Tab-separated table of N, CA and C and ligand atoms in Angstrom:
chain	number	residue	atom	x	y	z
Q	1	MET	N	0.800	-1.247	0.029
Q	1	MET	CA	0.067	0.033	-0.052
Q	1	MET	C	0.872	1.304	0.008
Q	2	ASP	N	0.519	2.173	-0.883
Q	2	ASP	CA	1.355	3.499	-1.064
Q	2	ASP	C	0.460	4.507	-0.252
Q	3	PRO	N	1.073	5.016	0.829
Q	3	PRO	CA	0.298	6.085	1.472
Q	3	PRO	C	0.061	7.309	0.666
Q	4	ALA	N	1.039	7.632	-0.223
Q	4	ALA	CA	0.741	8.728	-1.128
Q	4	ALA	C	-0.391	8.672	-2.038
Q	5	ALA	N	-0.603	7.401	-2.558
Q	5	ALA	CA	-1.689	7.040	-3.501
Q	5	ALA	C	-2.956	7.227	-2.711
Q	6	ILE	N	-2.986	6.813	-1.556
Q	6	ILE	CA	-4.280	6.819	-0.658
Q	6	ILE	C	-4.613	8.334	-0.318
Q	7	TRP	N	-3.486	9.132	0.033
Q	7	TRP	CA	-3.739	10.546	0.235
Q	7	TRP	C	-4.374	11.263	-0.971
Q	8	SER	N	-3.866	10.923	-2.054
Q	8	SER	CA	-4.516	11.484	-3.310
Q	8	SER	C	-5.871	11.083	-3.525
Q	9	ILE	N	-6.223	9.865	-3.271
Q	9	ILE	CA	-7.607	9.563	-3.256
Q	9	ILE	C	-8.497	10.335	-2.354
Q	10	LEU	N	-7.893	10.434	-1.130
Q	10	LEU	CA	-8.697	11.040	-0.057
Q	10	LEU	C	-8.956	12.582	-0.368
Q	11	GLU	N	-7.897	13.166	-1.099
Q	11	GLU	CA	-8.101	14.487	-1.566
Q	11	GLU	C	-9.257	14.735	-2.518
Q	12	GLN	N	-9.766	13.679	-3.059
Q	12	GLN	CA	-10.864	13.777	-4.023
Q	12	GLN	C	-12.145	13.598	-3.326
Q	13	VAL	N	-12.136	13.138	-2.072
Q	13	VAL	CA	-13.366	13.031	-1.211
Q	13	VAL	C	-13.890	14.350	-0.718
Q	14	PRO	N	-15.038	14.904	-1.314
Q	14	PRO	CA	-15.614	16.119	-0.669
Q	14	PRO	C	-16.128	15.933	0.593
Q	15	ASP	N	-16.317	17.029	1.331
Q	15	ASP	CA	-16.959	17.070	2.585
Q	15	ASP	C	-18.413	17.081	2.176
Q	16	PRO	N	-19.388	16.276	2.806
Q	16	PRO	CA	-20.821	16.221	2.367
Q	16	PRO	C	-21.407	17.631	2.652
Q	17	GLU	N	-20.909	18.400	3.573
Q	17	GLU	CA	-21.683	19.619	3.858
Q	17	GLU	C	-21.192	20.798	2.921
Q	18	ILE	N	-19.837	20.657	2.751
Q	18	ILE	CA	-19.242	21.770	1.882
Q	18	ILE	C	-18.350	21.100	0.874
Q	19	PRO	N	-19.029	20.890	-0.166
Q	19	PRO	CA	-18.366	20.033	-1.284
Q	19	PRO	C	-17.204	20.640	-1.967
Q	20	ALA	N	-16.868	22.023	-1.530
Q	20	ALA	CA	-15.865	22.791	-2.078
Q	20	ALA	C	-14.535	22.391	-1.497
Q	21	VAL	N	-14.628	21.648	-0.214
Q	21	VAL	CA	-13.547	21.315	0.418
Q	21	VAL	C	-13.416	19.784	0.608
Q	22	SER	N	-12.193	19.281	0.453
Q	22	SER	CA	-12.129	17.707	0.791
Q	22	SER	C	-11.959	17.296	2.188
Q	23	VAL	N	-12.019	16.214	2.557
Q	23	VAL	CA	-11.881	15.655	3.942
Q	23	VAL	C	-10.499	15.843	4.239
Q	24	VAL	N	-9.558	15.855	3.367
Q	24	VAL	CA	-8.104	16.186	3.805
Q	24	VAL	C	-8.061	17.679	4.092
Q	25	ASP	N	-8.544	18.557	3.287
Q	25	ASP	CA	-8.501	20.084	3.604
Q	25	ASP	C	-8.997	20.333	4.904
Q	26	LEU	N	-10.076	19.620	5.361
Q	26	LEU	CA	-10.731	19.938	6.664
Q	26	LEU	C	-9.892	19.347	7.808
Q	27	GLY	N	-8.983	18.511	7.450
Q	27	GLY	CA	-8.260	17.924	8.679
Q	27	GLY	C	-8.962	16.760	9.225
Q	28	ILE	N	-10.018	16.185	8.435
Q	28	ILE	CA	-10.732	15.082	9.040
Q	28	ILE	C	-9.837	13.770	8.933
Q	29	VAL	N	-9.119	13.689	7.874
Q	29	VAL	CA	-8.254	12.581	7.769
Q	29	VAL	C	-7.079	12.965	8.722
Q	30	ARG	N	-6.753	11.999	9.697
Q	30	ARG	CA	-5.686	12.325	10.625
Q	30	ARG	C	-4.372	11.788	10.187
Q	31	SER	N	-4.519	10.568	9.728
Q	31	SER	CA	-3.319	9.830	9.172
Q	31	SER	C	-3.480	8.546	8.388
Q	32	VAL	N	-2.666	8.324	7.497
Q	32	VAL	CA	-2.704	7.002	6.698
Q	32	VAL	C	-1.603	6.183	7.178
Q	33	GLU	N	-2.018	4.970	7.886
Q	33	GLU	CA	-1.109	4.158	8.343
Q	33	GLU	C	-1.091	2.820	7.694
Q	34	GLU	N	-0.251	1.958	8.049
Q	34	GLU	CA	-0.175	0.627	7.429
Q	34	GLU	C	-1.581	-0.028	7.420
Q	35	GLY	N	-2.245	-0.162	6.319
Q	35	GLY	CA	-3.511	-0.829	6.213
Q	35	GLY	C	-4.640	-0.154	6.767
Q	36	LYS	N	-4.516	1.154	7.179
Q	36	LYS	CA	-5.791	1.905	7.629
Q	36	LYS	C	-5.744	3.321	7.464
Q	37	VAL	N	-6.769	3.967	7.473
Q	37	VAL	CA	-6.879	5.447	7.390
Q	37	VAL	C	-7.541	5.838	8.727
Q	38	VAL	N	-6.845	6.840	9.416
Q	38	VAL	CA	-7.518	7.245	10.587
Q	38	VAL	C	-8.268	8.544	10.431
Q	39	ILE	N	-9.549	8.684	10.828
Q	39	ILE	CA	-10.261	9.900	10.615
Q	39	ILE	C	-10.954	10.354	11.983
Q	40	THR	N	-10.975	11.557	11.937
Q	40	THR	CA	-11.639	12.174	13.299
Q	40	THR	C	-12.767	13.135	12.742
Q	41	PRO	N	-14.006	12.755	13.286
Q	41	PRO	CA	-15.152	13.597	12.780
Q	41	PRO	C	-14.984	14.906	13.300
Q	42	THR	N	-15.576	15.887	12.461
Q	42	THR	CA	-15.439	17.298	12.688
Q	42	THR	C	-16.300	17.684	14.082
Q	43	TYR	N	-17.319	16.918	14.384
Q	43	TYR	CA	-18.279	17.278	15.289
Q	43	TYR	C	-18.845	15.931	15.745
Q	44	SER	N	-18.795	15.593	16.928
Q	44	SER	CA	-19.286	14.300	17.417
Q	44	SER	C	-20.785	13.971	16.978
Q	45	GLY	N	-21.489	15.053	17.173
Q	45	GLY	CA	-23.052	14.831	16.821
Q	45	GLY	C	-23.380	15.168	15.411
Q	46	CYS	N	-22.313	15.255	14.527
Q	46	CYS	CA	-22.595	15.731	13.229
Q	46	CYS	C	-23.245	14.539	12.494
Q	47	PRO	N	-24.344	14.754	11.925
Q	47	PRO	CA	-24.968	13.685	11.101
Q	47	PRO	C	-24.283	13.307	9.906
Q	48	ALA	N	-23.309	14.197	9.505
Q	48	ALA	CA	-22.485	13.907	8.292
Q	48	ALA	C	-21.308	12.901	8.497
Q	49	THR	N	-21.134	12.617	9.876
Q	49	THR	CA	-19.994	11.743	10.148
Q	49	THR	C	-20.059	10.408	9.449
Q	50	LEU	N	-21.189	9.683	9.534
Q	50	LEU	CA	-21.283	8.441	8.968
Q	50	LEU	C	-21.197	8.552	7.360
Q	51	PHE	N	-21.723	9.629	6.886
Q	51	PHE	CA	-21.626	9.726	5.405
Q	51	PHE	C	-20.242	9.943	4.892
Q	52	ILE	N	-19.454	10.686	5.690
Q	52	ILE	CA	-18.158	10.899	5.441
Q	52	ILE	C	-17.358	9.689	5.357
Q	53	GLU	N	-17.526	8.686	6.457
Q	53	GLU	CA	-16.874	7.394	6.347
Q	53	GLU	C	-17.302	6.565	5.199
Q	54	GLN	N	-18.510	6.572	4.752
Q	54	GLN	CA	-19.141	5.893	3.740
Q	54	GLN	C	-18.370	6.361	2.419
Q	55	SER	N	-18.233	7.750	2.221
Q	55	SER	CA	-17.670	8.286	1.091
Q	55	SER	C	-16.203	7.989	1.002
Q	56	ILE	N	-15.505	7.886	1.994
Q	56	ILE	CA	-14.116	7.451	2.130
Q	56	ILE	C	-14.025	6.019	1.704
Q	57	ARG	N	-14.914	5.223	2.325
Q	57	ARG	CA	-15.010	3.669	1.940
Q	57	ARG	C	-15.163	3.511	0.459
Q	58	GLU	N	-16.192	4.135	-0.072
Q	58	GLU	CA	-16.309	3.977	-1.595
Q	58	GLU	C	-15.228	4.418	-2.372
Q	59	ALA	N	-14.553	5.561	-2.068
Q	59	ALA	CA	-13.359	6.076	-2.854
Q	59	ALA	C	-12.401	5.106	-2.810
Q	60	LEU	N	-12.111	4.487	-1.656
Q	60	LEU	CA	-10.923	3.449	-1.513
Q	60	LEU	C	-11.282	2.251	-2.231
Q	61	ASP	N	-12.536	1.724	-2.097
Q	61	ASP	CA	-12.950	0.589	-2.890
Q	61	ASP	C	-12.820	0.772	-4.287
Q	62	ALA	N	-13.271	1.892	-4.864
Q	62	ALA	CA	-13.228	2.306	-6.245
Q	62	ALA	C	-11.780	2.209	-6.733
Q	63	ALA	N	-10.826	2.547	-5.899
Q	63	ALA	CA	-9.420	2.685	-6.344
Q	63	ALA	C	-8.627	1.386	-6.095
Q	64	GLY	N	-9.324	0.398	-5.562
Q	64	GLY	CA	-8.814	-0.930	-5.348
Q	64	GLY	C	-8.138	-1.151	-4.078
Q	65	PHE	N	-8.400	-0.210	-3.085
Q	65	PHE	CA	-7.884	-0.364	-1.667
Q	65	PHE	C	-8.892	-0.980	-0.759
Q	66	ARG	N	-9.508	-2.178	-1.120
Q	66	ARG	CA	-10.527	-2.687	-0.351
Q	66	ARG	C	-9.994	-3.214	1.019
Q	67	SER	N	-8.709	-3.469	1.094
Q	67	SER	CA	-8.375	-4.075	2.233
Q	67	SER	C	-7.896	-2.975	3.325
Q	68	VAL	N	-7.857	-1.688	2.812
Q	68	VAL	CA	-7.487	-0.610	3.821
Q	68	VAL	C	-8.863	-0.336	4.808
Q	69	GLY	N	-8.521	-0.295	5.937
Q	69	GLY	CA	-9.692	-0.132	6.899
Q	69	GLY	C	-9.702	1.392	7.303
Q	70	ILE	N	-10.813	1.581	7.830
Q	70	ILE	CA	-11.101	3.128	8.261
Q	70	ILE	C	-11.332	3.114	9.889
Q	71	GLU	N	-10.419	3.731	10.601
Q	71	GLU	CA	-10.539	3.817	11.939
Q	71	GLU	C	-10.942	5.182	12.320
Q	72	THR	N	-11.922	5.296	13.358
Q	72	THR	CA	-12.386	6.616	13.717
Q	72	THR	C	-11.699	6.980	15.106
Q	73	ALA	N	-10.893	7.954	15.272
Q	73	ALA	CA	-10.345	8.434	16.414
Q	73	ALA	C	-11.073	9.558	16.974
Q	74	LEU	N	-11.579	9.532	18.202
Q	74	LEU	CA	-12.298	10.720	18.697
Q	74	LEU	C	-11.479	11.527	19.588
Q	75	PHE	N	-10.263	10.892	19.986
Q	75	PHE	CA	-9.242	11.716	20.717
Q	75	PHE	C	-7.951	11.670	20.113
Q	76	PRO	N	-7.128	12.863	20.054
Q	76	PRO	CA	-7.729	14.026	20.409
Q	76	PRO	C	-8.716	14.501	19.417
Q	77	ALA	N	-9.683	15.396	19.966
Q	77	ALA	CA	-10.757	15.662	19.194
Q	77	ALA	C	-10.419	16.555	18.002
Q	78	TRP	N	-11.177	16.607	16.996
Q	78	TRP	CA	-10.870	17.380	15.850
Q	78	TRP	C	-10.992	18.934	16.311
Q	79	SER	N	-10.046	19.670	15.741
Q	79	SER	CA	-10.276	21.133	16.065
Q	79	SER	C	-9.982	21.875	14.733
Q	80	THR	N	-10.458	23.036	14.740
Q	80	THR	CA	-10.431	23.959	13.511
Q	80	THR	C	-8.912	24.097	13.223
Q	81	ASP	N	-8.085	23.880	14.086
Q	81	ASP	CA	-6.597	24.020	13.673
Q	81	ASP	C	-6.161	22.915	12.621
Q	82	GLY	N	-7.128	21.832	12.397
Q	82	GLY	CA	-6.763	20.871	11.545
Q	82	GLY	C	-6.962	21.197	10.018
Q	83	ILE	N	-7.621	22.443	9.851
Q	83	ILE	CA	-7.897	22.850	8.439
Q	83	ILE	C	-6.688	23.426	7.899
Q	84	SER	N	-6.369	22.869	6.724
Q	84	SER	CA	-5.224	23.463	6.018
Q	84	SER	C	-5.425	24.834	5.482
Q	85	ASP	N	-4.340	25.431	5.163
Q	85	ASP	CA	-4.213	26.737	4.506
Q	85	ASP	C	-5.143	26.798	3.209
Q	86	ALA	N	-4.886	25.642	2.475
Q	86	ALA	CA	-5.703	25.608	1.202
Q	86	ALA	C	-7.185	25.455	1.520
Q	87	GLY	N	-7.444	24.673	2.470
Q	87	GLY	CA	-8.872	24.381	3.041
Q	87	GLY	C	-9.533	25.803	3.430
Q	88	LYS	N	-8.724	26.534	4.151
Q	88	LYS	CA	-9.310	27.797	4.603
Q	88	LYS	C	-9.626	28.764	3.496
Q	89	GLU	N	-8.676	28.722	2.567
Q	89	GLU	CA	-8.841	29.516	1.281
Q	89	GLU	C	-10.150	29.100	0.627
Q	90	LYS	N	-10.287	27.840	0.469
Q	90	LYS	CA	-11.559	27.274	-0.286
Q	90	LYS	C	-12.793	27.743	0.501
Q	91	LEU	N	-12.691	27.633	1.936
Q	91	LEU	CA	-13.822	27.976	2.609
Q	91	LEU	C	-14.298	29.454	2.484
Q	92	ARG	N	-13.245	30.297	2.441
Q	92	ARG	CA	-13.353	31.688	2.242
Q	92	ARG	C	-14.144	31.911	0.912
Q	93	ALA	N	-13.630	31.232	-0.240
Q	93	ALA	CA	-14.134	31.366	-1.552
Q	93	ALA	C	-15.535	30.936	-1.648
Q	94	TYR	N	-15.789	29.986	-0.824
Q	94	TYR	CA	-17.146	29.319	-0.810
Q	94	TYR	C	-18.198	30.052	-0.054
Q	95	GLY	N	-17.669	31.162	0.871
Q	95	GLY	CA	-18.573	31.960	1.506
Q	95	GLY	C	-18.741	31.615	3.072
Q	96	ILE	N	-17.872	30.799	3.520
Q	96	ILE	CA	-17.816	30.381	4.890
Q	96	ILE	C	-16.568	31.026	5.561
Q	97	ALA	N	-16.863	31.588	6.651
Q	97	ALA	CA	-15.773	32.320	7.371
Q	97	ALA	C	-14.910	31.149	7.956
Q	98	PRO	N	-13.623	31.175	7.614
Q	98	PRO	CA	-12.667	30.289	8.370
Q	98	PRO	C	-12.589	30.687	9.770
Q	99	PRO	N	-12.485	29.634	10.783
Q	99	PRO	CA	-12.276	29.876	12.085
Q	99	PRO	C	-10.952	30.506	12.340
Q	100	ASP	N	-10.911	31.386	13.221
Q	100	ASP	CA	-9.626	31.797	13.695
Q	100	ASP	C	-9.671	32.196	15.256
Q	101	LEU	N	-8.642	32.689	15.746
Q	101	LEU	CA	-8.725	32.912	17.168
Q	101	LEU	C	-9.522	34.136	17.682
Q	102	ALA	N	-9.797	35.022	16.701
Q	102	ALA	CA	-10.402	36.249	16.916
Q	102	ALA	C	-11.965	35.882	17.304
Q	103	LYS	N	-12.489	36.597	18.245
Q	103	LYS	CA	-13.802	36.218	18.654
Q	103	LYS	C	-14.781	36.638	17.581
Q	104	THR	N	-14.552	37.732	16.872
Q	104	THR	CA	-15.593	38.073	15.751
Q	104	THR	C	-15.065	37.408	14.530
Q	105	ALA	N	-16.015	37.054	13.838
Q	105	ALA	CA	-15.758	36.552	12.442
Q	105	ALA	C	-15.641	37.523	11.480
Q	106	THR	N	-14.814	37.240	10.276
Q	106	THR	CA	-14.572	38.179	9.368
Q	106	THR	C	-15.631	37.857	8.103
Q	107	CYS	N	-16.375	38.835	7.641
Q	107	CYS	CA	-17.395	38.531	6.708
Q	107	CYS	C	-16.679	38.161	5.436
Q	108	PRO	N	-17.013	36.899	4.931
Q	108	PRO	CA	-16.440	36.321	3.710
Q	108	PRO	C	-16.918	37.072	2.413
Q	109	GLN	N	-17.923	37.879	2.534
Q	109	GLN	CA	-18.350	38.754	1.473
Q	109	GLN	C	-17.576	40.013	1.294
Q	110	CYS	N	-17.449	40.820	2.377
Q	110	CYS	CA	-16.897	42.157	2.273
Q	110	CYS	C	-15.629	42.295	3.100
Q	111	GLY	N	-15.361	41.355	3.807
Q	111	GLY	CA	-14.125	41.422	4.728
Q	111	GLY	C	-14.297	42.191	5.949
Q	112	SER	N	-15.432	42.619	6.309
Q	112	SER	CA	-15.661	43.532	7.558
Q	112	SER	C	-15.596	42.595	8.707
Q	113	THR	N	-15.078	43.258	9.861
Q	113	THR	CA	-15.155	42.398	10.998
Q	113	THR	C	-16.209	42.886	11.931
Q	114	ASP	N	-17.101	43.757	11.455
Q	114	ASP	CA	-18.250	44.210	12.124
Q	114	ASP	C	-19.403	43.245	11.909
Q	115	THR	N	-19.340	42.135	12.626
Q	115	THR	CA	-20.340	40.933	12.462
Q	115	THR	C	-20.875	40.408	13.843
Q	116	GLU	N	-21.933	39.792	13.764
Q	116	GLU	CA	-22.497	39.296	14.942
Q	116	GLU	C	-23.036	37.977	14.802
Q	117	GLU	N	-22.962	37.194	15.902
Q	117	GLU	CA	-23.528	35.669	15.823
Q	117	GLU	C	-25.152	35.831	15.979
Q	118	VAL	N	-25.731	35.227	15.056
Q	118	VAL	CA	-27.202	35.337	15.044
Q	118	VAL	C	-27.762	34.034	15.800
Q	119	SER	N	-27.125	32.858	15.476
Q	119	SER	CA	-27.632	31.640	15.997
Q	119	SER	C	-26.409	30.674	16.291
Q	120	ARG	N	-26.420	30.017	17.382
Q	120	ARG	CA	-25.426	29.003	17.588
Q	120	ARG	C	-25.434	27.842	16.568
Q	121	PHE	N	-26.625	27.715	15.894
Q	121	PHE	CA	-26.740	26.680	14.963
Q	121	PHE	C	-27.065	27.277	13.508
Q	122	GLY	N	-26.175	26.946	12.655
Q	122	GLY	CA	-26.383	27.489	11.278
Q	122	GLY	C	-27.082	26.361	10.365
Q	123	SER	N	-26.573	26.257	9.239
Q	123	SER	CA	-27.204	25.296	8.307
Q	123	SER	C	-27.042	23.747	8.803
Q	124	THR	N	-26.100	23.617	9.680
Q	124	THR	CA	-25.843	22.315	10.242
Q	124	THR	C	-25.308	22.444	11.633
Q	125	PRO	N	-25.243	21.496	12.424
Q	125	PRO	CA	-24.816	21.726	13.840
Q	125	PRO	C	-23.454	22.025	13.947
Q	126	CYS	N	-22.679	21.801	12.836
Q	126	CYS	CA	-21.254	22.120	12.929
Q	126	CYS	C	-20.934	23.552	12.750
Q	127	LYS	N	-21.814	24.290	12.353
Q	127	LYS	CA	-21.657	25.707	11.901
Q	127	LYS	C	-22.607	26.726	12.720
Q	128	ALA	N	-22.190	27.925	12.982
Q	128	ALA	CA	-23.013	28.863	13.638
Q	128	ALA	C	-23.341	29.916	12.601
Q	129	GLN	N	-24.539	30.440	12.698
Q	129	GLN	CA	-24.904	31.533	11.696
Q	129	GLN	C	-24.508	32.795	12.166
Q	130	TRP	N	-23.905	33.518	11.261
Q	130	TRP	CA	-23.380	34.830	11.569
Q	130	TRP	C	-24.137	35.914	10.586
Q	131	ARG	N	-24.050	37.201	10.915
Q	131	ARG	CA	-24.461	38.184	9.920
Q	131	ARG	C	-23.504	39.300	9.954
Q	132	CYS	N	-23.386	39.973	8.857
Q	132	CYS	CA	-22.323	41.037	8.704
Q	132	CYS	C	-23.218	42.378	8.852
Q	133	ARG	N	-22.680	43.214	9.659
Q	133	ARG	CA	-23.456	44.520	9.940
Q	133	ARG	C	-23.160	45.548	8.865
Q	134	SER	N	-22.003	45.277	8.082
Q	134	SER	CA	-21.710	46.202	7.119
Q	134	SER	C	-22.599	45.904	5.804
Q	135	CYS	N	-22.390	44.720	5.245
Q	135	CYS	CA	-23.168	44.417	3.964
Q	135	CYS	C	-24.525	43.627	4.319
Q	136	LEU	N	-24.769	43.358	5.574
Q	136	LEU	CA	-26.021	42.647	6.085
Q	136	LEU	C	-26.166	41.217	5.379
Q	137	GLU	N	-25.091	40.640	4.948
Q	137	GLU	CA	-25.176	39.264	4.432
Q	137	GLU	C	-24.951	38.276	5.633
Q	138	PRO	N	-25.858	37.214	5.551
Q	138	PRO	CA	-25.660	36.330	6.441
Q	138	PRO	C	-24.595	35.251	6.018
Q	139	PHE	N	-23.933	34.655	6.948
Q	139	PHE	CA	-22.877	33.657	6.587
Q	139	PHE	C	-22.650	32.608	7.649
Q	140	ASP	N	-22.168	31.447	7.165
Q	140	ASP	CA	-22.005	30.406	8.195
Q	140	ASP	C	-20.546	30.403	8.685
Q	141	ARG	N	-20.335	30.063	9.921
Q	141	ARG	CA	-18.962	30.003	10.497
Q	141	ARG	C	-18.731	28.695	11.162
Q	142	PHE	N	-17.589	28.144	10.965
Q	142	PHE	CA	-17.313	26.875	11.673
Q	142	PHE	C	-17.158	27.227	13.115
Q	143	LYS	N	-17.771	26.344	14.018
Q	143	LYS	CA	-17.590	26.587	15.481
Q	143	LYS	C	-16.252	26.177	15.790
Q	144	CYS	N	-15.605	26.919	16.625
Q	144	CYS	CA	-14.309	26.586	17.219
Q	144	CYS	C	-14.547	25.631	18.464
Q	145	HIS	N	-13.824	24.541	18.356
Q	145	HIS	CA	-14.063	23.590	19.609
Q	145	HIS	C	-12.974	23.813	20.586
T	1	ZN	ZN1	-20.056	41.904	4.775
């Protein structure tokens, strides 16, 4: 088994909630080890978790890596730090504010930091809904864990 080949397959597996980014971009794939892929779900209660595992399974099977297993590691928990720079760029292009250490989110539409959290729950439990006071556009933001 060639880990590089497996990584390149995983890079083609989109996140079910945000198809613009791959499971590798989001840091869901923790490692590729001998005979297995280790993944950490973005959010333990996320309904997409099972779907992500299935998508990875199908991609591996289609590429002939049927013997490669998928192991879910809940610890250490996934954090937004796992999102790659390329992933953050894609999220921004997709209109989702990438998480950062700042308390306020930056509007992906106009770049303003004059934003407010509207709801703890956005379009999915993994995201919070925010609104920009400058351009009044609503946007989703990944919750920092
Ligand atoms: Zn704005």
